[in-house]
XYZ file of C-alpha atoms in Angstrom:
768
model
C 35.558 23.282 -34.917
C 38.509 22.021 -33.166
C 39.140 25.434 -31.266
C 35.296 25.227 -29.940
C 36.061 21.871 -28.869
C 39.559 22.431 -27.384
C 37.812 25.526 -25.013
C 34.710 23.299 -23.714
C 37.317 20.964 -23.019
C 39.776 23.226 -21.065
C 36.664 24.416 -19.342
C 35.462 21.190 -18.403
C 39.120 20.322 -16.916
C 39.368 23.911 -14.903
C 35.712 23.219 -13.538
C 37.228 19.750 -12.209
C 39.995 20.740 -10.806
C 37.791 23.420 -9.272
C 35.773 21.514 -7.468
C 37.839 17.956 -6.257
C 40.881 19.695 -4.944
C 40.545 18.162 -1.230
C 39.732 20.585 1.363
C 42.254 21.655 4.027
C 40.187 21.283 7.228
C 40.939 24.509 8.764
C 41.572 26.630 5.358
C 42.984 29.675 4.480
C 43.460 30.728 0.915
C 46.206 32.824 0.285
C 44.344 34.893 -2.171
C 41.482 35.366 0.328
C 43.175 37.618 2.978
C 41.802 40.173 3.668
C 38.439 39.636 0.888
C 35.199 40.483 1.965
C 34.208 37.168 1.447
C 36.790 35.418 3.315
C 34.993 34.363 7.212
C 32.248 32.691 4.746
C 34.137 31.036 1.940
C 37.322 29.501 5.165
C 33.913 28.584 7.208
C 32.478 26.594 4.045
C 35.792 25.563 2.949
C 36.045 24.396 6.145
C 32.970 21.913 6.424
C 34.028 20.675 2.811
C 31.147 22.831 0.973
C 33.320 24.420 -1.191
C 36.374 24.044 -2.615
C 39.482 25.615 -3.831
C 40.633 25.880 -6.949
C 43.916 24.400 -5.893
C 45.211 23.959 -2.029
C 46.143 27.533 -1.115
C 44.072 29.684 -4.010
C 39.657 30.031 -4.079
C 40.244 32.238 -6.987
C 37.319 34.303 -5.618
C 36.464 36.556 -8.684
C 36.355 33.901 -11.240
C 33.097 33.815 -12.570
C 30.333 30.651 -11.736
C 28.959 28.615 -14.634
C 25.843 27.122 -14.031
C 26.811 23.534 -13.499
C 29.109 24.870 -10.497
C 25.994 26.719 -9.320
C 23.569 23.864 -9.279
C 26.567 21.539 -7.549
C 27.412 24.449 -4.826
C 23.035 24.932 -4.394
C 23.410 20.595 -3.667
C 25.510 20.955 -0.855
C 22.918 23.229 0.673
C 20.238 20.282 0.951
C 21.841 18.389 3.908
C 21.637 14.991 2.119
C 24.082 12.740 3.592
C 26.785 11.168 2.169
C 25.072 7.532 2.152
C 21.968 8.723 0.852
C 24.092 10.913 -1.953
C 25.994 7.536 -2.860
C 22.770 5.948 -3.248
C 20.825 8.529 -4.817
C 23.799 8.789 -7.404
C 23.185 4.758 -8.375
C 19.646 5.029 -8.532
C 19.792 8.055 -11.311
C 22.944 6.963 -12.968
C 21.517 5.770 -16.169
C 19.093 8.853 -16.272
C 22.255 11.676 -15.874
C 24.433 8.758 -18.713
C 21.745 9.930 -20.898
C 21.503 13.477 -20.329
C 25.070 14.583 -18.978
C 27.909 14.869 -21.477
C 30.369 12.074 -20.391
C 33.324 14.395 -19.857
C 30.706 16.143 -17.041
C 29.009 13.236 -15.742
C 32.825 11.643 -14.758
C 32.860 14.352 -11.831
C 28.908 15.448 -11.477
C 26.950 13.036 -11.908
C 26.783 12.669 -8.041
C 25.819 16.232 -7.125
C 23.865 16.207 -9.783
C 21.763 13.752 -8.982
C 21.177 15.165 -5.641
C 20.157 18.153 -7.744
C 17.338 16.207 -9.610
C 16.003 14.676 -6.275
C 16.078 17.775 -4.334
C 13.954 19.365 -7.069
C 16.546 21.730 -7.333
C 16.784 21.221 -11.094
C 14.195 18.871 -13.261
C 15.479 16.787 -15.719
C 13.769 18.430 -18.774
C 15.546 21.182 -17.608
C 18.934 20.113 -17.515
C 18.477 18.160 -20.416
C 17.825 21.674 -22.156
C 20.681 23.168 -20.363
C 22.778 20.255 -22.049
C 21.944 20.319 -25.035
C 22.207 24.193 -25.427
C 25.435 24.375 -23.526
C 24.149 26.640 -20.776
C 25.750 24.525 -18.043
C 29.348 25.119 -18.886
C 28.378 29.158 -19.373
C 28.365 30.987 -16.453
C 25.190 31.990 -14.880
C 23.212 34.625 -14.139
C 22.214 35.966 -10.857
C 18.526 35.692 -11.271
C 18.845 31.996 -12.713
C 20.989 31.472 -9.684
C 18.372 32.779 -7.613
C 15.261 29.804 -8.629
C 17.897 26.915 -8.114
C 19.065 28.327 -4.372
C 15.595 28.511 -3.197
C 14.400 25.556 -4.894
C 17.339 24.101 -2.657
C 16.446 25.823 0.301
C 12.778 24.201 -0.196
C 11.003 27.006 -0.616
C 9.814 26.821 -4.247
C 6.083 26.083 -3.049
C 6.610 29.128 -1.331
C 7.904 30.977 -4.481
C 4.470 29.442 -6.543
C 2.034 30.361 -3.711
C 3.131 34.111 -3.959
C 0.692 36.974 -5.168
C 2.557 39.949 -3.994
C 6.347 40.165 -4.303
C 7.251 44.183 -4.248
C 11.302 44.862 -4.005
C 12.861 47.931 -3.861
C 15.905 47.196 -6.037
C 16.454 50.433 -8.544
C 16.733 47.742 -11.173
C 13.377 45.317 -10.272
C 11.838 45.801 -13.646
C 14.979 44.315 -15.346
C 14.047 41.214 -12.999
C 12.428 38.515 -15.287
C 8.740 38.048 -14.197
C 8.961 34.528 -13.521
C 12.135 34.444 -11.584
C 10.699 37.662 -9.419
C 9.478 35.524 -6.779
C 12.956 34.122 -6.038
C 14.654 37.025 -5.854
C 11.977 37.877 -3.590
C 12.233 35.379 -1.401
C 16.224 35.469 -1.048
C 16.062 39.390 -0.587
C 13.141 38.697 2.221
C 15.197 36.483 4.301
C 18.799 38.204 3.612
C 20.202 35.946 1.288
C 21.010 38.738 -1.414
C 21.039 42.091 -1.244
C 21.451 45.237 -3.886
C 24.711 46.797 -4.602
C 25.868 50.177 -3.411
C 23.471 51.680 -6.202
C 20.569 49.226 -4.971
C 21.063 47.213 -7.813
C 20.274 43.418 -8.131
C 21.888 42.972 -11.579
C 19.580 40.304 -12.578
C 21.720 39.360 -15.782
C 25.123 39.954 -14.437
C 27.480 36.886 -14.001
C 28.352 35.521 -10.444
C 31.476 35.103 -9.206
C 32.803 32.246 -6.527
C 32.857 34.904 -3.818
C 29.442 35.760 -4.330
C 28.570 32.499 -4.457
C 30.015 31.607 -1.122
C 28.602 34.192 0.708
C 24.926 33.872 -0.389
C 25.408 29.882 0.071
C 26.326 31.024 3.842
C 23.437 32.874 4.239
C 21.209 30.145 2.765
C 23.015 27.457 4.970
C 22.205 29.348 8.153
C 18.764 30.312 7.372
C 17.850 26.710 7.069
C 19.683 25.829 9.757
C 17.482 28.356 12.046
C 14.722 27.505 10.394
C 14.332 23.853 10.629
C 14.443 23.339 7.119
C 15.830 20.321 5.498
C 15.293 18.063 1.978
C 12.725 15.526 3.280
C 13.265 12.817 0.418
C 10.574 10.604 0.232
C 12.099 7.632 -1.671
C 15.147 7.303 1.013
C 12.730 7.658 4.300
C 11.437 4.589 5.990
C 9.374 6.259 8.756
C 5.318 5.654 8.999
C 2.932 8.509 8.546
C -0.822 9.531 8.506
C -2.372 12.405 6.566
C -5.518 13.965 6.110
C -7.527 17.061 6.070
C -7.536 18.626 9.618
C -11.257 18.549 10.704
C -11.049 19.994 14.606
C -7.811 21.143 16.841
C -8.218 20.653 20.395
C -5.343 20.805 23.473
C -4.936 17.853 26.031
C -4.268 18.167 29.422
C -0.631 17.747 28.977
C -0.031 20.549 26.522
C -0.333 18.457 23.715
C -2.570 19.625 20.235
C -5.000 16.944 19.405
C -6.085 17.212 15.747
C -8.984 15.581 14.248
C -8.065 14.550 10.677
C -10.306 13.154 7.620
C -8.888 11.582 4.590
C -10.906 11.284 1.320
C -9.533 7.924 1.035
C -9.569 6.789 4.986
C -11.522 7.209 7.915
C -11.144 9.760 10.512
C -8.757 9.351 13.313
C -6.873 11.885 16.177
C -3.907 12.285 16.673
C -1.973 13.995 19.410
C 1.322 16.532 18.848
C 3.275 17.505 22.140
C 4.569 20.733 21.990
C 8.287 19.702 21.270
C 7.191 18.454 17.968
C 8.425 20.625 15.156
C 5.703 21.957 12.542
C 6.383 23.340 9.353
C 4.212 25.517 7.019
C 6.145 26.187 3.374
C 8.839 23.841 4.420
C 9.820 26.663 7.424
C 9.266 25.842 11.265
C 6.212 27.384 12.545
C 3.987 27.487 15.888
C 1.160 25.436 16.610
C -1.437 28.060 16.163
C -0.770 27.182 12.540
C -2.541 24.557 12.986
C -5.735 25.163 11.445
C -8.803 23.408 10.497
C -9.356 22.693 6.435
C -5.712 21.976 5.712
C -3.676 19.025 4.680
C -1.775 17.727 7.302
C 0.861 15.193 6.747
C 2.173 13.596 10.598
C 5.192 11.844 10.759
C 5.354 9.176 12.810
C 8.256 7.504 15.213
C 8.676 3.672 15.284
C 6.383 3.703 18.550
C 3.437 5.592 16.516
C 3.975 9.115 18.134
C 4.500 11.809 16.056
C 7.510 13.499 15.360
C 7.201 15.842 12.716
C 3.959 17.603 11.370
C 4.481 19.323 8.045
C 1.466 21.817 6.484
C 0.345 21.668 3.028
C -2.507 24.043 2.356
C -5.678 23.222 1.356
C -6.583 20.366 -1.047
C -7.766 21.049 -4.445
C -9.489 18.145 -6.235
C -8.485 17.175 -10.041
C -11.066 14.592 -11.925
C -10.374 13.098 -15.434
C -9.321 10.357 -17.908
C -6.107 8.815 -17.112
C -3.571 9.361 -20.423
C -0.287 8.046 -18.774
C 0.334 6.287 -15.381
C 3.714 4.757 -13.239
C 4.278 4.625 -9.986
C 6.675 7.791 -10.236
C 3.585 10.300 -12.222
C 0.205 10.072 -13.748
C -0.664 12.470 -16.480
C -4.719 12.910 -16.339
C -6.712 15.126 -18.790
C -8.720 17.148 -17.157
C -11.484 19.557 -19.022
C -9.282 18.694 -22.310
C -6.078 20.129 -20.450
C -3.240 17.406 -19.566
C -2.129 17.981 -16.294
C 0.866 15.974 -14.829
C 1.441 15.416 -11.420
C 4.533 13.343 -9.499
C 3.454 10.464 -7.403
C 5.596 9.566 -4.216
C 5.624 7.437 -0.947
C 3.612 10.098 0.682
C 0.647 10.004 -1.642
C -2.195 7.911 -0.682
C -3.426 5.890 -3.472
C -6.332 3.862 -3.844
C -7.038 1.040 -6.571
C -10.610 -0.344 -6.937
C -11.476 -0.826 -2.862
C -7.723 -1.163 -1.762
C -5.996 1.845 -0.492
C -2.327 2.086 0.335
C 0.739 3.466 -0.954
C 2.160 4.019 -4.820
C 2.913 0.035 -4.644
C -0.611 -0.524 -5.983
C -0.318 0.992 -9.022
C -0.096 -1.318 -12.184
C 1.369 0.629 -15.345
C -0.454 -2.034 -17.350
C -3.477 -1.673 -15.662
C -5.551 0.374 -17.802
C -6.883 2.571 -15.424
C -9.403 4.765 -17.012
C -9.982 7.630 -14.722
C -8.346 9.308 -11.624
C -9.430 11.609 -9.100
C -6.292 13.877 -7.661
C -6.416 15.483 -4.694
C -3.383 18.383 -4.408
C -2.238 20.206 -1.603
C -1.343 23.981 -1.834
C 2.207 23.026 -1.974
C 1.653 20.748 -5.621
C 1.693 17.532 -4.172
C -0.348 15.048 -4.791
C -1.453 14.177 -1.256
C -4.362 11.508 -2.687
C -4.894 9.390 -5.702
C -7.914 7.458 -6.501
C -7.838 5.210 -9.975
C -11.118 3.590 -11.217
C -11.363 1.012 -14.074
C -8.517 -1.318 -15.042
C -7.852 -4.428 -13.582
C -5.339 -5.562 -10.833
C -2.869 -8.603 -11.298
C -3.331 -11.961 -9.221
C -2.103 -15.089 -9.671
C -0.982 -18.820 -7.490
C -2.233 -22.266 -8.115
C -5.715 -23.195 -8.897
C -7.157 -25.131 -5.784
C -10.615 -25.890 -7.284
C -13.012 -25.059 -9.911
C -16.804 -25.031 -10.019
C -19.135 -24.508 -12.694
C -22.368 -22.369 -11.557
C -25.142 -20.839 -13.244
C -23.510 -17.865 -13.117
C -20.159 -18.322 -14.310
C -17.126 -20.366 -13.513
C -15.420 -19.721 -10.009
C -12.291 -21.238 -9.392
C -10.409 -20.713 -5.988
C -6.889 -19.644 -6.701
C -3.796 -19.965 -3.640
C -1.673 -16.959 -3.627
C 2.321 -17.691 -2.670
C 1.190 -16.825 0.952
C -1.334 -19.638 0.935
C -4.132 -17.252 1.253
C -6.906 -18.702 -0.639
C -9.577 -16.309 -2.933
C -12.145 -16.727 -5.089
C -12.670 -15.225 -8.587
C -15.495 -15.438 -11.327
C -14.715 -15.660 -14.526
C -16.673 -12.801 -16.155
C -18.783 -13.784 -19.282
C -16.112 -13.320 -22.406
C -13.353 -13.561 -20.019
C -10.064 -14.195 -22.218
C -8.484 -17.638 -21.015
C -5.085 -18.941 -22.394
C -3.483 -22.473 -21.480
C -0.053 -22.771 -22.081
C -0.169 -19.200 -24.531
C -3.152 -21.090 -26.672
C -7.030 -20.326 -25.964
C -8.152 -22.907 -23.892
C -10.260 -23.058 -21.156
C -9.844 -24.103 -17.094
C -11.172 -27.768 -15.725
C -10.904 -29.422 -12.856
C -7.688 -31.086 -14.310
C -6.000 -27.730 -13.643
C -5.738 -28.014 -9.781
C -2.288 -27.519 -8.832
C -1.506 -25.700 -11.767
C -0.115 -21.681 -11.926
C -2.935 -19.426 -13.039
C -2.244 -15.253 -13.716
C -5.049 -13.341 -13.607
C -6.536 -9.831 -14.639
C -9.398 -8.989 -11.672
C -11.517 -5.711 -12.071
C -10.610 -3.146 -10.081
C -14.392 -2.028 -9.853
C -15.566 -5.482 -9.179
C -13.255 -7.253 -7.004
C -13.693 -11.388 -7.376
C -14.265 -10.580 -11.038
C -11.695 -11.888 -13.682
C -11.618 -10.853 -16.837
C -8.642 -12.904 -18.066
C -6.743 -15.667 -16.861
C -3.428 -17.497 -18.029
C -3.231 -20.994 -16.902
C 0.283 -22.460 -17.339
C 0.455 -26.244 -17.249
C 4.292 -26.779 -18.027
C 5.405 -25.576 -15.294
C 5.567 -27.821 -11.703
C 4.756 -25.851 -8.484
C 3.786 -27.370 -4.690
C 2.450 -25.570 -1.912
C 2.740 -26.518 1.808
C 4.398 -25.708 5.309
C 7.872 -26.670 5.210
C 8.996 -29.849 7.272
C 12.606 -30.087 7.383
C 15.575 -28.594 5.464
C 18.950 -30.262 5.030
C 21.913 -27.958 3.985
C 24.732 -29.913 5.609
C 25.883 -31.352 2.026
C 25.199 -30.631 -2.083
C 22.675 -30.473 -3.097
C 20.557 -29.198 -0.196
C 17.124 -30.496 0.274
C 13.524 -29.462 1.597
C 10.558 -31.192 2.565
C 6.918 -29.761 2.187
C 3.621 -31.171 2.683
C 1.593 -30.526 0.143
C -1.665 -28.836 0.321
C -3.488 -30.484 -1.890
C -2.699 -34.060 -1.344
C -1.944 -34.074 2.324
C 1.552 -36.228 1.131
C 5.059 -34.947 2.383
C 8.026 -35.393 -0.046
C 11.801 -34.346 -0.481
C 13.190 -31.852 -3.076
C 16.614 -31.332 -3.999
C 17.189 -27.678 -4.477
C 19.173 -26.483 -7.671
C 22.587 -24.752 -7.023
C 21.688 -21.534 -8.486
C 18.012 -21.556 -7.004
C 16.002 -18.361 -5.955
C 14.744 -17.813 -2.138
C 12.436 -15.317 -0.857
C 11.239 -14.528 2.241
C 7.653 -12.543 2.139
C 9.031 -10.922 -0.969
C 12.436 -10.067 0.229
C 15.348 -12.066 -1.525
C 17.356 -14.358 1.184
C 20.043 -16.803 0.987
C 18.754 -20.916 0.419
C 20.411 -21.324 3.751
C 18.198 -19.032 5.371
C 14.763 -20.910 4.796
C 13.319 -22.104 7.926
C 10.844 -24.685 8.691
C 7.361 -24.201 9.423
C 7.424 -21.140 6.734
C 4.799 -21.789 4.433
C 6.128 -21.858 1.015
C 5.655 -22.500 -2.757
C 8.297 -24.101 -4.693
C 8.673 -24.432 -8.554
C 9.863 -27.688 -9.887
C 12.250 -27.834 -13.223
C 13.606 -31.366 -13.333
C 13.411 -32.459 -10.245
C 15.039 -29.888 -8.663
C 13.105 -26.373 -6.863
C 14.784 -23.767 -8.811
C 12.526 -20.904 -6.741
C 11.345 -21.341 -3.300
C 8.807 -18.103 -2.122
C 8.464 -18.875 1.674
C 6.420 -16.683 4.141
C 5.577 -16.078 7.917
C 3.830 -19.842 9.342
C 1.109 -17.369 10.972
C -1.177 -14.927 9.492
C -3.982 -13.098 9.997
C -7.155 -12.053 7.944
C -9.847 -9.626 9.031
C -13.240 -9.234 6.778
C -16.541 -10.257 6.869
C -18.011 -13.705 6.811
C -19.857 -14.184 4.009
C -21.068 -17.584 3.837
C -20.246 -20.955 5.400
C -20.419 -24.373 3.284
C -20.515 -27.222 5.420
C -19.098 -30.167 3.697
C -15.867 -32.344 4.232
C -14.227 -30.146 4.540
C -15.854 -26.846 5.462
C -15.280 -23.826 3.654
C -15.707 -20.217 5.428
C -15.554 -17.594 3.002
C -14.483 -13.654 4.316
C -14.857 -10.507 2.780
C -11.829 -8.562 2.888
C -12.382 -4.806 3.296
C -10.444 -4.553 -0.147
C -13.607 -6.441 -1.655
C -11.944 -9.969 -2.151
C -13.290 -13.329 -1.096
C -10.438 -15.203 0.817
C -11.751 -18.816 2.084
C -10.586 -21.470 4.322
C -10.909 -24.772 4.723
C -11.908 -26.128 8.609
C -12.054 -29.970 9.873
C -14.710 -30.071 11.514
C -13.244 -33.440 13.527
C -10.329 -31.016 14.186
C -12.163 -27.495 15.040
C -9.823 -24.224 15.748
C -10.753 -22.129 18.802
C -13.658 -20.320 18.101
C -14.722 -17.054 19.929
C -17.928 -14.816 19.397
C -18.431 -11.429 20.821
C -15.475 -12.208 23.337
C -16.843 -15.598 24.634
C -15.837 -19.039 23.714
C -18.328 -20.364 20.492
C -18.501 -22.786 18.110
C -18.537 -22.924 14.135
C -22.248 -23.401 14.062
C -22.821 -20.262 16.008
C -20.832 -17.962 13.319
C -23.015 -15.963 11.090
C -22.730 -14.550 7.612
C -22.252 -11.114 8.152
C -20.057 -11.270 11.568
C -16.756 -9.614 11.155
C -14.505 -12.103 11.998
C -10.233 -12.285 12.354
C -8.944 -15.782 11.296
C -5.560 -16.624 12.079
C -3.824 -19.483 10.530
C -0.613 -21.254 11.587
C 1.071 -23.686 9.161
C -1.458 -23.334 6.418
C -4.293 -24.356 9.490
C -6.843 -22.252 10.249
C -5.759 -21.942 14.113
C -8.452 -19.253 15.551
C -11.657 -17.505 14.404
C -12.500 -14.232 16.303
C -15.892 -12.945 15.299
C -18.251 -9.907 16.241
C -21.656 -10.337 15.861
C -23.592 -7.845 13.751
C -27.086 -6.513 14.979
C -29.986 -6.920 12.721
C -31.118 -3.798 11.054
C -34.880 -4.714 9.840
C -37.348 -6.409 11.179
C -40.645 -7.733 9.276
C -42.725 -11.024 7.969
C -42.253 -13.307 5.536
C -45.303 -12.639 2.813
C -44.098 -14.930 -0.381
C -41.102 -17.301 -0.565
C -40.280 -18.368 -4.127
C -37.918 -21.599 -4.908
C -36.585 -21.588 -8.462
C -33.546 -22.272 -10.548
C -32.016 -18.743 -9.721
C -32.078 -19.712 -5.756
C -34.428 -18.599 -3.181
C -36.411 -15.308 -2.967
C -38.474 -13.542 -0.148
C -41.174 -10.632 0.300
C -41.174 -9.258 3.533
C -43.638 -6.987 4.788
C -42.023 -4.639 7.412
C -44.265 -2.617 10.813
C -44.742 0.593 8.483
C -46.298 -1.239 5.883
C -43.875 -0.816 3.110
C -42.506 -4.551 1.619
C -39.541 -5.350 -0.514
C -37.968 -8.217 -1.917
C -34.573 -10.063 -1.656
C -32.527 -12.716 -3.494
C -31.301 -14.798 -0.492
C -28.036 -16.577 -1.855
C -27.019 -19.966 -0.799
C -24.406 -18.826 1.680
C -26.613 -16.566 3.812
C -26.732 -17.995 7.393
C -30.643 -18.487 9.104
C -30.761 -19.099 12.205
C -33.200 -19.614 14.976
C -32.935 -19.231 18.830
C -29.156 -18.909 17.962
C -29.060 -22.342 15.595
C -28.688 -22.912 12.058
C -31.555 -23.859 10.034
C -32.119 -24.425 6.687
C -32.611 -21.547 4.149
C -35.568 -23.741 2.467
C -37.076 -24.190 5.198
C -38.139 -20.568 5.443
C -41.991 -20.230 5.347
C -44.666 -17.673 4.749
C -45.863 -15.682 7.640
C -42.556 -16.445 9.340
C -41.070 -13.559 11.616
C -38.074 -12.391 10.762
C -35.186 -9.947 11.399
C -32.681 -9.254 8.648
C -29.018 -8.187 8.519
C -28.644 -5.741 5.399
C -25.170 -5.063 4.111
C -26.045 -2.675 1.032
C -28.625 -4.018 -0.937
C -28.074 -7.642 -0.091
C -29.222 -10.173 2.763
C -26.392 -11.112 4.908
C -28.706 -12.728 8.079
C -31.703 -13.957 8.820
C -33.221 -14.652 12.312
C -36.440 -16.692 12.592
C -38.174 -14.791 15.328
C -41.146 -16.816 15.106
C -43.623 -19.153 12.568
C -45.723 -22.156 12.734
C -45.042 -25.674 13.813
C -45.188 -29.145 12.039
C -44.064 -32.355 13.316
C -41.794 -35.027 11.400
C -38.689 -37.047 11.435
C -35.614 -35.820 9.533
C -32.167 -37.955 9.036
C -28.749 -36.809 7.573
C -24.975 -36.680 8.610
C -23.336 -35.149 11.674
C -21.716 -31.895 11.443
C -21.067 -30.244 14.448
C -22.416 -31.661 17.873
C -22.457 -29.177 20.954
C -22.274 -30.449 24.089
C -22.562 -26.798 25.672
C -25.412 -26.227 24.033
C -26.788 -29.517 23.650
C -27.627 -29.235 19.542
C -26.785 -31.159 16.757
C -25.988 -29.494 13.070
C -26.804 -32.468 10.177
C -26.970 -31.877 6.939
C -29.874 -33.406 5.379
C -29.849 -35.303 2.536
C -31.489 -32.897 0.299
C -27.905 -31.099 1.186
C -29.580 -28.340 3.486
C -27.866 -27.735 6.672
C -30.427 -27.267 10.019
C -29.150 -27.510 13.637
C -31.573 -29.784 15.733
C -31.954 -28.999 19.584
C -31.361 -32.390 21.758
C -31.866 -31.486 25.105
C -34.165 -33.518 25.908
C -34.027 -36.527 23.479
C -33.246 -39.709 24.164
C -30.269 -41.816 22.233
C -30.158 -45.114 21.025
C -28.020 -46.668 18.129
C -29.746 -48.856 15.169
C -29.818 -51.690 17.550
C -31.373 -50.425 20.410
C -28.272 -49.764 22.416
C -27.972 -46.761 24.287
C -25.898 -44.300 23.794
C -24.976 -40.060 24.092
C -24.355 -37.213 22.464
C -20.702 -37.060 23.341
C -20.182 -40.535 20.972
C -21.526 -38.774 18.017
C -18.961 -37.783 15.710
C -18.618 -35.913 12.414
C -19.919 -38.172 9.628
C -22.059 -40.515 11.454
C -25.667 -40.991 10.058
C -28.472 -40.438 12.432
C -32.434 -40.065 12.315
C -34.102 -37.438 14.298
C -37.718 -37.891 15.900
C -39.569 -34.970 17.243
C -41.135 -31.848 16.382
C -40.307 -28.345 14.844
C -40.936 -25.226 16.079
C -41.040 -22.891 13.272
C -37.738 -23.859 11.534
C -36.237 -25.282 14.784
C -36.121 -28.698 14.915
C -36.644 -29.988 18.451
C -35.479 -33.701 19.180
C -37.361 -36.083 21.451
C -35.244 -39.260 20.190
C -31.349 -39.884 18.356
C -31.083 -43.065 16.530
C -27.776 -43.361 15.352
C -27.809 -45.619 12.175
């Protein structure tokens, strides 16, 4: 045992010396003079890629160990010194568990590069260490596999269907390693000896390794090959399957691309942009329909490199294990593990993004995987399970369909969630329920991925104190630092001392507390009257989606359904309306409709601008029946072709006539209507014709529109009506004259006039 241990330690010492001796610029080794590999060795040594066993010797005949060969291969990848250092730091814990301590001390950095670039896998390295093969001489055929991987050509090796060779000893090459040897031989990296033998089981000398390495590096330079490291790049990219290939007047190639998880788009690829197929430079003629392609973009969004991945193969199965690095799926009873990186497009529920969407404890049940011809997981769709959502409770509402809570995320965006039947609710770790008294408390939710807005569990924390709102002032001139925030719930400002060890973040990134600035939106966690956490976000944010409903009250609530399926709510002060545009023209809130596409801009936690685009009606017909009961309102509609259908109409659906809002409950049989349908749901109703009646109405002013000469009223039964007052006279209850411009939100009025269908045309307006 002592003898074996001494021999191992001696071998480690020799390896350490051979790899760590510093190269000497223009290098000349005494034992390389006249040697057949002299030019290659001295060239690589001058670049610092290979090193001598001493300042003057190279030991060309010394056999290479597997460890030495791996480290030499790592140098062919072209990974920068900065990336190498970061990779080593990121993989330090992993390598400490795999490598013997005596090897880790000098080989860790380049071995980390081997793992990151795919030269060797963690399981392969672990097996090599356990068997002792790491410090033993390496065979020529095994070296071929590692060198092909270093050259980023393993996908090509895996896709080869024919790889015949003319070596006299081809039959002696291991079957699984023949594709690797074939590629190296094809590209002139390895050659047979004078007897045309490859000698697959033969050992490899340092001189032979240097020559092979020189040829490999030269080949990579000629072909423009480099190791692309997803985790250490930050440029934007787009990807999908090529639908069509065209050309532009400038000579660029125009690609039409469709993703399984994204819409179809086109991108221009100038003739100067490099194109890679199987990681080797190719020409635009390689761009063919049916192939998966990834286009890397520069900071201006223009193509800077194109990588072809071959045809996509789809796998569907149940998820057995998942993380942000990999997923294991059971496909027809066969377990399949796939790596995930930042070049993998990911969809969770309705949300499409990158691997940051994946939560290890989400409980996904099904996965659909699209893998390109190079074995890379290009697209991944996860179904089932839940995602996390958290923030402060701002509203609690109990309805017939369940309990709905509004939650303000740490960036101030408010979303509504409905607790499903049987949802697990805890308060401070114990089973409980959510009530209006929890307004302002922190809540952590698990929300269904397949039914956005449905929460399956909620954990409320009433112990910790939180405050949200725009930062009004900061003071960092003396200790303790101070911050003043306008509370979004109470509307009052308060100044707080900041704890010495407080953590500050801006848009998710940790910052120095002194870099927190006024007018940003902040969520503060308070402990012992001091701020211990400051989560700050830009003062201006935008949300895009479709208007789901508008609830007129004080304040009025605009609910927007985002493309991800979430409902985001915005509070609007009718006495201080934001700028509103609809279809590119200045408009007002009473003109907004459910179903409108909308962009809402919020500045310092207040709605600043609303830009809406109207949606056209898709169905026209006549109401044959209206049913009002505890479930709401349902209508039967007969269409021109004689068919009919029944629709449940929710409270939030906008009902209009001649462009003005009328009450949902004003709908009557024989009303002619245009319906805007989304899926199976009505999102807007426009009454185009109906019967009339005369009456008087009383209510509170919500919005006055001096341009259109209309008043939006909330009647005593809670319904909302828009009245045309263009021909009306205005008086007060005392009989004095007044005008539309003198009416304000909240004023009580009584209108006399006549309904035209469901639109009220007033002849007299009395301010009560």
